[in-house]
PDB file of C-alpha atoms in Angstrom:
ATOM      1  CA  ALA A 229       0.000   0.000   0.000  1.00 73.00           C
ATOM      2  CA  GLN A 230       1.118   3.537  -0.692  1.00 82.00           C
ATOM      3  CA  LYS A 231       2.346   5.367   2.348  1.00 92.00           C
ATOM      4  CA  ILE A 232       1.324   8.759   0.960  1.00 96.00           C
ATOM      5  CA  THR A 233      -1.433   9.325  -1.578  1.00 96.00           C
ATOM      6  CA  GLN A 234      -2.063  12.556  -3.429  1.00 97.00           C
ATOM      7  CA  THR A 235      -5.017  12.084  -5.732  1.00 96.00           C
ATOM      8  CA  GLN A 236      -4.903  15.445  -7.516  1.00 96.00           C
ATOM      9  CA  PRO A 237      -2.243  15.471 -10.234  1.00 94.00           C
ATOM     10  CA  GLY A 238      -3.189  19.017 -11.187  1.00 95.00           C
ATOM     11  CA  MET A 239      -5.171  21.850  -9.655  1.00 96.00           C
ATOM     12  CA  PHE A 240      -6.144  25.334 -10.786  1.00 97.00           C
ATOM     13  CA  VAL A 241      -7.096  28.214  -8.531  1.00 97.00           C
ATOM     14  CA  GLN A 242      -7.986  31.817  -9.136  1.00 97.00           C
ATOM     15  CA  GLU A 243      -5.615  34.367  -7.678  1.00 97.00           C
ATOM     16  CA  LYS A 244      -6.649  35.463  -4.153  1.00 97.00           C
ATOM     17  CA  GLU A 245      -8.854  32.401  -3.699  1.00 98.00           C
ATOM     18  CA  ALA A 246      -8.139  29.561  -1.264  1.00 98.00           C
ATOM     19  CA  VAL A 247      -7.234  26.069  -2.423  1.00 98.00           C
ATOM     20  CA  THR A 248      -6.997  22.693  -0.701  1.00 98.00           C
ATOM     21  CA  LEU A 249      -4.501  20.058  -1.759  1.00 98.00           C
ATOM     22  CA  ASP A 250      -5.377  16.565  -0.614  1.00 98.00           C
ATOM     23  CA  CYS A 251      -3.092  14.098   1.103  1.00 98.00           C
ATOM     24  CA  THR A 252      -3.864  10.799   2.802  1.00 98.00           C
ATOM     25  CA  TYR A 253      -1.359   8.590   4.540  1.00 97.00           C
ATOM     26  CA  ASP A 254      -1.010   5.063   5.762  1.00 95.00           C
ATOM     27  CA  THR A 255       0.941   4.016   8.817  1.00 93.00           C
ATOM     28  CA  SER A 256       0.572   1.806  11.861  1.00 91.00           C
ATOM     29  CA  ASP A 257       3.171   3.743  13.808  1.00 90.00           C
ATOM     30  CA  PRO A 258       1.526   5.929  16.468  1.00 90.00           C
ATOM     31  CA  SER A 259       4.353   8.448  16.166  1.00 90.00           C
ATOM     32  CA  TYR A 260       4.829  10.158  12.844  1.00 92.00           C
ATOM     33  CA  GLY A 261       5.309  13.524  11.226  1.00 92.00           C
ATOM     34  CA  LEU A 262       3.584  14.964   8.204  1.00 95.00           C
ATOM     35  CA  PHE A 263       5.207  17.548   5.967  1.00 94.00           C
ATOM     36  CA  TRP A 264       4.367  19.618   2.944  1.00 97.00           C
ATOM     37  CA  TYR A 265       6.978  20.811   0.489  1.00 95.00           C
ATOM     38  CA  LYS A 266       6.747  23.161  -2.480  1.00 97.00           C
ATOM     39  CA  GLN A 267       8.850  22.583  -5.591  1.00 95.00           C
ATOM     40  CA  PRO A 268       8.853  25.461  -8.092  1.00 95.00           C
ATOM     41  CA  SER A 269      10.131  24.998 -11.619  1.00 91.00           C
ATOM     42  CA  SER A 270      13.662  25.754 -10.423  1.00 89.00           C
ATOM     43  CA  GLY A 271      13.661  22.359  -8.709  1.00 90.00           C
ATOM     44  CA  GLU A 272      14.425  23.326  -5.125  1.00 90.00           C
ATOM     45  CA  MET A 273      12.276  21.731  -2.444  1.00 92.00           C
ATOM     46  CA  ILE A 274      10.930  24.275   0.028  1.00 92.00           C
ATOM     47  CA  PHE A 275       9.615  23.171   3.412  1.00 91.00           C
ATOM     48  CA  LEU A 276       6.191  24.669   4.106  1.00 95.00           C
ATOM     49  CA  ILE A 277       4.578  23.153   7.163  1.00 95.00           C
ATOM     50  CA  TYR A 278       4.777  20.315   9.669  1.00 93.00           C
ATOM     51  CA  GLN A 279       2.195  18.390  11.708  1.00 94.00           C
ATOM     52  CA  GLY A 280       3.140  15.899  14.399  1.00 92.00           C
ATOM     53  CA  SER A 281       0.894  12.946  15.092  1.00 93.00           C
ATOM     54  CA  TYR A 282       0.433  14.008  18.705  1.00 91.00           C
ATOM     55  CA  ASP A 283      -0.257  17.650  17.946  1.00 91.00           C
ATOM     56  CA  GLN A 284      -3.725  18.588  19.099  1.00 90.00           C
ATOM     57  CA  GLN A 285      -4.119  21.614  16.894  1.00 94.00           C
ATOM     58  CA  ASN A 286      -3.788  22.027  13.170  1.00 95.00           C
ATOM     59  CA  ALA A 287      -0.504  23.542  12.111  1.00 95.00           C
ATOM     60  CA  THR A 288      -0.461  26.980  10.523  1.00 96.00           C
ATOM     61  CA  GLU A 289       2.340  28.933   8.877  1.00 95.00           C
ATOM     62  CA  GLY A 290       1.270  32.225   7.393  1.00 97.00           C
ATOM     63  CA  ARG A 291      -1.021  31.504   4.439  1.00 97.00           C
ATOM     64  CA  TYR A 292      -0.515  27.757   4.840  1.00 98.00           C
ATOM     65  CA  SER A 293      -2.536  25.591   7.165  1.00 97.00           C
ATOM     66  CA  LEU A 294      -2.739  21.859   7.516  1.00 97.00           C
ATOM     67  CA  ASN A 295      -6.146  20.283   7.980  1.00 97.00           C
ATOM     68  CA  PHE A 296      -5.175  17.264  10.075  1.00 97.00           C
ATOM     69  CA  GLN A 297      -7.871  14.620  10.448  1.00 97.00           C
ATOM     70  CA  LYS A 298      -6.170  11.795  12.294  1.00 95.00           C
ATOM     71  CA  ALA A 299      -9.020   9.309  12.233  1.00 95.00           C
ATOM     72  CA  ARG A 300      -9.333   9.684   8.488  1.00 96.00           C
ATOM     73  CA  LYS A 301      -5.551   9.728   8.064  1.00 96.00           C
ATOM     74  CA  SER A 302      -5.644  12.867   6.017  1.00 97.00           C
ATOM     75  CA  ALA A 303      -3.382  15.906   6.074  1.00 98.00           C
ATOM     76  CA  ASN A 304      -4.670  18.348   3.523  1.00 98.00           C
ATOM     77  CA  LEU A 305      -2.806  21.568   2.801  1.00 98.00           C
ATOM     78  CA  VAL A 306      -4.866  24.733   2.606  1.00 98.00           C
ATOM     79  CA  ILE A 307      -3.368  27.756   0.900  1.00 98.00           C
ATOM     80  CA  SER A 308      -5.321  30.945   1.523  1.00 97.00           C
ATOM     81  CA  ALA A 309      -5.287  34.024  -0.705  1.00 97.00           C
ATOM     82  CA  SER A 310      -3.400  32.309  -3.532  1.00 97.00           C
ATOM     83  CA  GLN A 311      -0.670  34.247  -5.275  1.00 97.00           C
ATOM     84  CA  LEU A 312       0.854  33.777  -8.707  1.00 97.00           C
ATOM     85  CA  GLY A 313       4.076  32.699  -7.020  1.00 97.00           C
ATOM     86  CA  ASP A 314       2.266  29.750  -5.481  1.00 98.00           C
ATOM     87  CA  SER A 315       2.246  27.999  -8.853  1.00 98.00           C
ATOM     88  CA  ALA A 316       4.439  24.944  -8.292  1.00 97.00           C
ATOM     89  CA  MET A 317       4.449  21.241  -7.502  1.00 97.00           C
ATOM     90  CA  TYR A 318       3.407  20.397  -3.953  1.00 98.00           C
ATOM     91  CA  PHE A 319       4.500  17.216  -2.222  1.00 97.00           C
ATOM     92  CA  CYS A 320       3.106  15.685   0.927  1.00 97.00           C
ATOM     93  CA  ALA A 321       5.537  13.573   2.942  1.00 95.00           C
ATOM     94  CA  MET A 322       5.548  11.457   6.059  1.00 93.00           C
ATOM     95  CA  ARG A 323       8.227  10.355   8.477  1.00 90.00           C
ATOM     96  CA  GLU A 324       7.456   7.394  10.714  1.00 87.00           C
ATOM     97  CA  GLY A 325       8.725   7.278  14.267  1.00 80.00           C
ATOM     98  CA  LEU A 326      10.379   9.836  16.475  1.00 70.00           C
ATOM     99  CA  VAL A 327      13.899   9.511  15.089  1.00 70.00           C
ATOM    100  CA  THR A 328      14.534  12.640  13.063  1.00 65.00           C
ATOM    101  CA  GLY A 329      16.843  10.810  10.692  1.00 68.00           C
ATOM    102  CA  ASN A 330      14.172   8.429   9.514  1.00 78.00           C
ATOM    103  CA  GLN A 331      13.415   8.385   5.818  1.00 78.00           C
ATOM    104  CA  PHE A 332      10.578  10.322   4.254  1.00 85.00           C
ATOM    105  CA  TYR A 333       7.835   8.857   2.133  1.00 91.00           C
ATOM    106  CA  PHE A 334       6.683  11.246  -0.572  1.00 94.00           C
ATOM    107  CA  GLY A 335       3.435  11.422  -2.468  1.00 95.00           C
ATOM    108  CA  THR A 336       3.327  11.779  -6.239  1.00 94.00           C
ATOM    109  CA  GLY A 337       2.693  15.491  -5.988  1.00 96.00           C
ATOM    110  CA  THR A 338       0.059  17.980  -7.090  1.00 97.00           C
ATOM    111  CA  SER A 339       0.792  20.611  -9.702  1.00 97.00           C
ATOM    112  CA  LEU A 340      -0.893  23.867  -8.698  1.00 98.00           C
ATOM    113  CA  THR A 341      -1.488  26.624 -11.199  1.00 98.00           C
ATOM    114  CA  VAL A 342      -2.681  30.010  -9.992  1.00 98.00           C
ATOM    115  CA  ILE A 343      -4.669  31.890 -12.609  1.00 97.00           C
ATOM    116  CA  PRO A 344      -4.538  35.686 -12.629  1.00 95.00           C
TER     117      PRO A 344
ATOM    118  CA  GLY B 731      19.383  28.876   8.914  1.00 67.00           C
ATOM    119  CA  ALA B 732      19.275  25.284   7.699  1.00 82.00           C
ATOM    120  CA  VAL B 733      20.785  25.823   4.285  1.00 90.00           C
ATOM    121  CA  VAL B 734      21.910  22.917   2.141  1.00 94.00           C
ATOM    122  CA  SER B 735      24.049  23.422  -0.921  1.00 95.00           C
ATOM    123  CA  GLN B 736      24.804  21.116  -3.819  1.00 96.00           C
ATOM    124  CA  HIS B 737      27.610  21.271  -6.288  1.00 96.00           C
ATOM    125  CA  PRO B 738      27.552  21.251  -9.205  1.00 96.00           C
ATOM    126  CA  SER B 739      24.071  22.493 -10.054  1.00 95.00           C
ATOM    127  CA  TRP B 740      24.287  20.893 -13.450  1.00 95.00           C
ATOM    128  CA  VAL B 741      26.751  18.656 -15.244  1.00 96.00           C
ATOM    129  CA  ILE B 742      27.052  17.168 -18.692  1.00 96.00           C
ATOM    130  CA  CYS B 743      29.382  14.235 -19.155  1.00 95.00           C
ATOM    131  CA  LYS B 744      30.260  11.541 -21.646  1.00 96.00           C
ATOM    132  CA  SER B 745      29.052   8.006 -21.233  1.00 96.00           C
ATOM    133  CA  GLY B 746      31.485   5.941 -19.191  1.00 96.00           C
ATOM    134  CA  THR B 747      32.832   8.748 -17.051  1.00 96.00           C
ATOM    135  CA  SER B 748      32.231   9.215 -13.331  1.00 96.00           C
ATOM    136  CA  VAL B 749      30.578  12.232 -11.787  1.00 97.00           C
ATOM    137  CA  LYS B 750      30.774  13.385  -8.175  1.00 97.00           C
ATOM    138  CA  ILE B 751      28.039  15.480  -6.587  1.00 97.00           C
ATOM    139  CA  GLU B 752      28.616  17.217  -3.267  1.00 97.00           C
ATOM    140  CA  CYS B 753      25.981  17.990  -0.674  1.00 96.00           C
ATOM    141  CA  ARG B 754      26.821  20.330   2.200  1.00 95.00           C
ATOM    142  CA  SER B 755      24.853  21.550   5.177  1.00 92.00           C
ATOM    143  CA  LEU B 756      26.125  25.095   5.551  1.00 93.00           C
ATOM    144  CA  ASP B 757      24.917  26.180   8.967  1.00 89.00           C
ATOM    145  CA  PHE B 758      23.995  23.047  10.847  1.00 88.00           C
ATOM    146  CA  GLN B 759      25.287  19.588  11.525  1.00 87.00           C
ATOM    147  CA  ALA B 760      23.501  16.835   9.703  1.00 85.00           C
ATOM    148  CA  THR B 761      23.862  13.383  11.172  1.00 79.00           C
ATOM    149  CA  THR B 762      21.747  12.007   8.361  1.00 86.00           C
ATOM    150  CA  MET B 763      21.670  12.953   4.702  1.00 91.00           C
ATOM    151  CA  PHE B 764      19.461  11.531   2.018  1.00 92.00           C
ATOM    152  CA  TRP B 765      19.946  11.200  -1.716  1.00 95.00           C
ATOM    153  CA  TYR B 766      16.986  11.294  -4.050  1.00 95.00           C
ATOM    154  CA  ARG B 767      16.500  10.948  -7.754  1.00 96.00           C
ATOM    155  CA  GLN B 768      13.685  12.684  -9.563  1.00 94.00           C
ATOM    156  CA  PHE B 769      12.515  12.116 -13.117  1.00 89.00           C
ATOM    157  CA  PRO B 770      10.551  14.848 -14.919  1.00 86.00           C
ATOM    158  CA  LYS B 771       7.085  15.403 -13.493  1.00 83.00           C
ATOM    159  CA  GLN B 772       7.532  12.585 -10.986  1.00 88.00           C
ATOM    160  CA  SER B 773       8.025  12.361  -7.272  1.00 91.00           C
ATOM    161  CA  LEU B 774      11.294  12.026  -5.446  1.00 92.00           C
ATOM    162  CA  MET B 775      12.672   8.515  -5.262  1.00 92.00           C
ATOM    163  CA  LEU B 776      14.867   7.810  -2.266  1.00 92.00           C
ATOM    164  CA  MET B 777      18.131   6.237  -3.342  1.00 94.00           C
ATOM    165  CA  ALA B 778      20.005   5.961  -0.069  1.00 93.00           C
ATOM    166  CA  THR B 779      20.283   7.174   3.491  1.00 90.00           C
ATOM    167  CA  SER B 780      23.689   8.325   4.584  1.00 88.00           C
ATOM    168  CA  ASN B 781      24.868   8.551   8.180  1.00 84.00           C
ATOM    169  CA  GLU B 782      28.111  10.240   9.094  1.00 81.00           C
ATOM    170  CA  GLY B 783      30.917   7.791   9.604  1.00 79.00           C
ATOM    171  CA  SER B 784      29.058   4.695   8.498  1.00 82.00           C
ATOM    172  CA  LYS B 785      28.088   2.994   5.276  1.00 85.00           C
ATOM    173  CA  ALA B 786      25.073   4.269   3.432  1.00 90.00           C
ATOM    174  CA  THR B 787      21.847   2.305   3.418  1.00 91.00           C
ATOM    175  CA  TYR B 788      20.607   1.807  -0.128  1.00 94.00           C
ATOM    176  CA  GLU B 789      17.022   1.357  -1.179  1.00 92.00           C
ATOM    177  CA  GLN B 790      16.030  -1.776  -2.997  1.00 92.00           C
ATOM    178  CA  GLY B 791      16.963  -1.686  -6.639  1.00 92.00           C
ATOM    179  CA  VAL B 792      19.671   0.953  -6.254  1.00 94.00           C
ATOM    180  CA  GLU B 793      23.115  -0.317  -7.232  1.00 93.00           C
ATOM    181  CA  LYS B 794      25.548   0.550  -4.461  1.00 92.00           C
ATOM    182  CA  ASP B 795      28.537  -0.035  -6.729  1.00 94.00           C
ATOM    183  CA  LYS B 796      27.198   2.408  -9.261  1.00 95.00           C
ATOM    184  CA  PHE B 797      26.057   5.111  -6.865  1.00 96.00           C
ATOM    185  CA  LEU B 798      28.839   5.503  -4.331  1.00 95.00           C
ATOM    186  CA  ILE B 799      27.931   7.545  -1.279  1.00 94.00           C
ATOM    187  CA  ASN B 800      30.410   8.889   1.224  1.00 90.00           C
ATOM    188  CA  HIS B 801      29.401  10.831   4.339  1.00 87.00           C
ATOM    189  CA  ALA B 802      32.783  12.037   5.453  1.00 83.00           C
ATOM    190  CA  SER B 803      31.694  14.625   8.002  1.00 88.00           C
ATOM    191  CA  LEU B 804      28.641  16.072   9.692  1.00 87.00           C
ATOM    192  CA  THR B 805      28.355  18.654   6.942  1.00 91.00           C
ATOM    193  CA  LEU B 806      29.341  16.826   3.771  1.00 93.00           C
ATOM    194  CA  SER B 807      28.046  13.880   1.798  1.00 93.00           C
ATOM    195  CA  THR B 808      29.033  12.976  -1.740  1.00 95.00           C
ATOM    196  CA  LEU B 809      27.345  10.903  -4.411  1.00 96.00           C
ATOM    197  CA  THR B 810      29.515   9.519  -7.176  1.00 97.00           C
ATOM    198  CA  VAL B 811      27.814   8.131 -10.245  1.00 97.00           C
ATOM    199  CA  THR B 812      30.355   5.681 -11.623  1.00 96.00           C
ATOM    200  CA  SER B 813      30.582   4.801 -15.315  1.00 96.00           C
ATOM    201  CA  ALA B 814      27.587   6.963 -16.073  1.00 96.00           C
ATOM    202  CA  HIS B 815      25.238   6.051 -18.901  1.00 95.00           C
ATOM    203  CA  PRO B 816      22.430   8.017 -20.570  1.00 95.00           C
ATOM    204  CA  GLU B 817      19.833   6.265 -18.422  1.00 94.00           C
ATOM    205  CA  ASP B 818      21.503   7.814 -15.359  1.00 95.00           C
ATOM    206  CA  SER B 819      20.501  11.260 -16.607  1.00 96.00           C
ATOM    207  CA  SER B 820      18.230  12.709 -13.967  1.00 95.00           C
ATOM    208  CA  PHE B 821      17.775  15.356 -11.301  1.00 95.00           C
ATOM    209  CA  TYR B 822      19.597  14.354  -8.124  1.00 97.00           C
ATOM    210  CA  ILE B 823      18.603  16.024  -4.863  1.00 96.00           C
ATOM    211  CA  CYS B 824      20.150  15.675  -1.446  1.00 96.00           C
ATOM    212  CA  SER B 825      18.582  16.554   1.865  1.00 93.00           C
ATOM    213  CA  ALA B 826      19.724  16.751   5.452  1.00 90.00           C
ATOM    214  CA  SER B 827      18.066  16.459   8.827  1.00 84.00           C
ATOM    215  CA  ARG B 828      19.115  18.424  11.855  1.00 78.00           C
ATOM    216  CA  VAL B 829      19.464  16.656  15.173  1.00 66.00           C
ATOM    217  CA  ALA B 830      17.169  19.218  16.779  1.00 62.00           C
ATOM    218  CA  GLY B 831      13.865  20.385  15.366  1.00 60.00           C
ATOM    219  CA  VAL B 832      10.841  18.495  14.176  1.00 67.00           C
ATOM    220  CA  GLY B 833      12.796  16.417  11.745  1.00 73.00           C
ATOM    221  CA  GLU B 834      12.000  18.230   8.541  1.00 79.00           C
ATOM    222  CA  GLN B 835      14.442  17.607   5.779  1.00 85.00           C
ATOM    223  CA  PHE B 836      16.207  20.552   4.231  1.00 90.00           C
ATOM    224  CA  PHE B 837      16.865  20.069   0.577  1.00 93.00           C
ATOM    225  CA  GLY B 838      19.689  21.127  -1.633  1.00 94.00           C
ATOM    226  CA  PRO B 839      18.894  22.887  -4.889  1.00 94.00           C
ATOM    227  CA  GLY B 840      19.501  19.724  -6.882  1.00 95.00           C
ATOM    228  CA  THR B 841      21.959  18.665  -9.567  1.00 96.00           C
ATOM    229  CA  ARG B 842      20.832  18.031 -13.106  1.00 96.00           C
ATOM    230  CA  LEU B 843      22.960  15.308 -14.673  1.00 96.00           C
ATOM    231  CA  THR B 844      22.964  14.750 -18.415  1.00 96.00           C
ATOM    232  CA  VAL B 845      24.966  11.841 -19.772  1.00 96.00           C
ATOM    233  CA  LEU B 846      25.630  11.955 -23.490  1.00 95.00           C
TER     234      LEU B 846
END
């Protein structure tokens, strides 16, 4: 089974609107971390936001928030007030366990295009 | 903080030659570094996990004799593609985890390898 599933290969959003990028995960480890990364056309991977499995509240970082639904094993990324610079590939990732050096499992990514 | 550099950013080489890619954590110590390979419009594929002072752990299907990884210090890991062939052409990305923090991986800008 896939550890991370992103079912939206491509998404479009109007500038200044909000958009939700879906991510579901699969793990039996009670301790895990969920991450979202942005990859613009330049190729660099930019860390956006983190949610720990024991965190009670949804993570937020500026215009990014993570809608964490533990029972449904989903960790959707919400981008508010989209900007043209948000156009990029977005990857959801998971690390199992508490050891920070553990490997990441990446989803297949969602290509977001912001329309002016 | 948490900057990772890669060198070179791009390289073109002839088939049969070897290419070395460096990955450095510039402002933190990275006990673990990861090497990924990414094909166009696809997700990151983990090749190996590299711990300072020990042998790298390779993912299934990755030839350890072809992709030599050395993690000589807490700030430097190298990937050498030996006897490169056109099918090795790809985007190679390294990442590093800090000991402290939530365990997010900080990515280098990537190296685009083209083998003629």
